[in-house]
Coordinates of C-alpha atoms in Angstrom, one line a residue:
X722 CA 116.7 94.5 130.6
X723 CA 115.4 96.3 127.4
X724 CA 118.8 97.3 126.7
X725 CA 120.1 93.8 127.0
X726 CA 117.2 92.9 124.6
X727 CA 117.7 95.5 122.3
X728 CA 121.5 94.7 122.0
X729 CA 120.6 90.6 121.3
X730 CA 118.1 92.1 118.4
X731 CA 120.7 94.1 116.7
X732 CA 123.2 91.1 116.9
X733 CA 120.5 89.3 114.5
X734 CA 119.9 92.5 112.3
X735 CA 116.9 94.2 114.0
X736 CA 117.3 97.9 114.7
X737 CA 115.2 99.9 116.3
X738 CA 115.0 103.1 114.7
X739 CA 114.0 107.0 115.7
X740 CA 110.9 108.6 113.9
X741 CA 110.5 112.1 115.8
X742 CA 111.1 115.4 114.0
X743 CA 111.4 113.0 110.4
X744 CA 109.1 113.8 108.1
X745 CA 105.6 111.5 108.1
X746 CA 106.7 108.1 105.6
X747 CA 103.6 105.5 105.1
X748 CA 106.5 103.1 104.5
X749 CA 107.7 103.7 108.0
X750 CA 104.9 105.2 110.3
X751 CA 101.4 104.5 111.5
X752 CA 99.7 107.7 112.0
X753 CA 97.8 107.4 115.1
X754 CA 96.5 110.5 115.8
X755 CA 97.0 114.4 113.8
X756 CA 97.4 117.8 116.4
X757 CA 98.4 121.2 116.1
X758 CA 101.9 121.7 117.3
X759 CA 103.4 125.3 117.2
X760 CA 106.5 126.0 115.6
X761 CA 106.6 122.3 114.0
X762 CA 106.1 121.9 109.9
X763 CA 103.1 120.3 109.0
X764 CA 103.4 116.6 108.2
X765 CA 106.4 116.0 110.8
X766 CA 106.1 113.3 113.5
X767 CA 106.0 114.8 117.0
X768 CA 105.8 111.7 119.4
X769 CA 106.1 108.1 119.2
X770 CA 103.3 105.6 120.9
X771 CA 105.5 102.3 119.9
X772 CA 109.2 102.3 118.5
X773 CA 109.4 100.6 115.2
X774 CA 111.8 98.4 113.9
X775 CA 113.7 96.9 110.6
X776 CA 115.6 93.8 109.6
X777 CA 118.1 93.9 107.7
X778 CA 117.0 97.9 106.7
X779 CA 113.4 96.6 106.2
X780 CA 110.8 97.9 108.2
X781 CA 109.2 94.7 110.2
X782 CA 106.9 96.9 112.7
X783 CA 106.4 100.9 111.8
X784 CA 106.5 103.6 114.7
X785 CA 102.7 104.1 115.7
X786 CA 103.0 107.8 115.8
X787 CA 101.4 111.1 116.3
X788 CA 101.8 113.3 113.1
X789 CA 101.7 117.7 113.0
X790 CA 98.5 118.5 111.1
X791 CA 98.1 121.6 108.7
X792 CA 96.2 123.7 110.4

């Protein structure tokens, strides 16, 4: 079912897109939440809450995501 969806949004131009192990970008992500992660840089995104999307390659919903903190 969520593929079927997916598949209808990218017909229209929607595209969800991937936000773990990309650097943090306030134009793309909603930090929800900073934790220590071993062996991950400081600043990267290390899990995803919600998947976000564009249209036409502009970000309609960021990724609410988790983000390494400097430690």
């Amino acid at each position: 079912m969520e593929a079927e969806l997916l598949k209808a949004l990218r017909r229209n131009g929607v595209e969800k897109f991937d936000a773990v192990d990309q650097p943090f970008d306030p134009n793309r992500h909603q930090a929800m939440f900073q934790a220590s992660v071993p062996g991950k840089p400081a600043g990267t995104v290390f899990v995803v809450q919600k998947d976000g999307f564009t249209l036409n390659g502009r970000v309609i919903r960021p990724a609410q995501v988790g983000v390494v903190k400097d430690d």
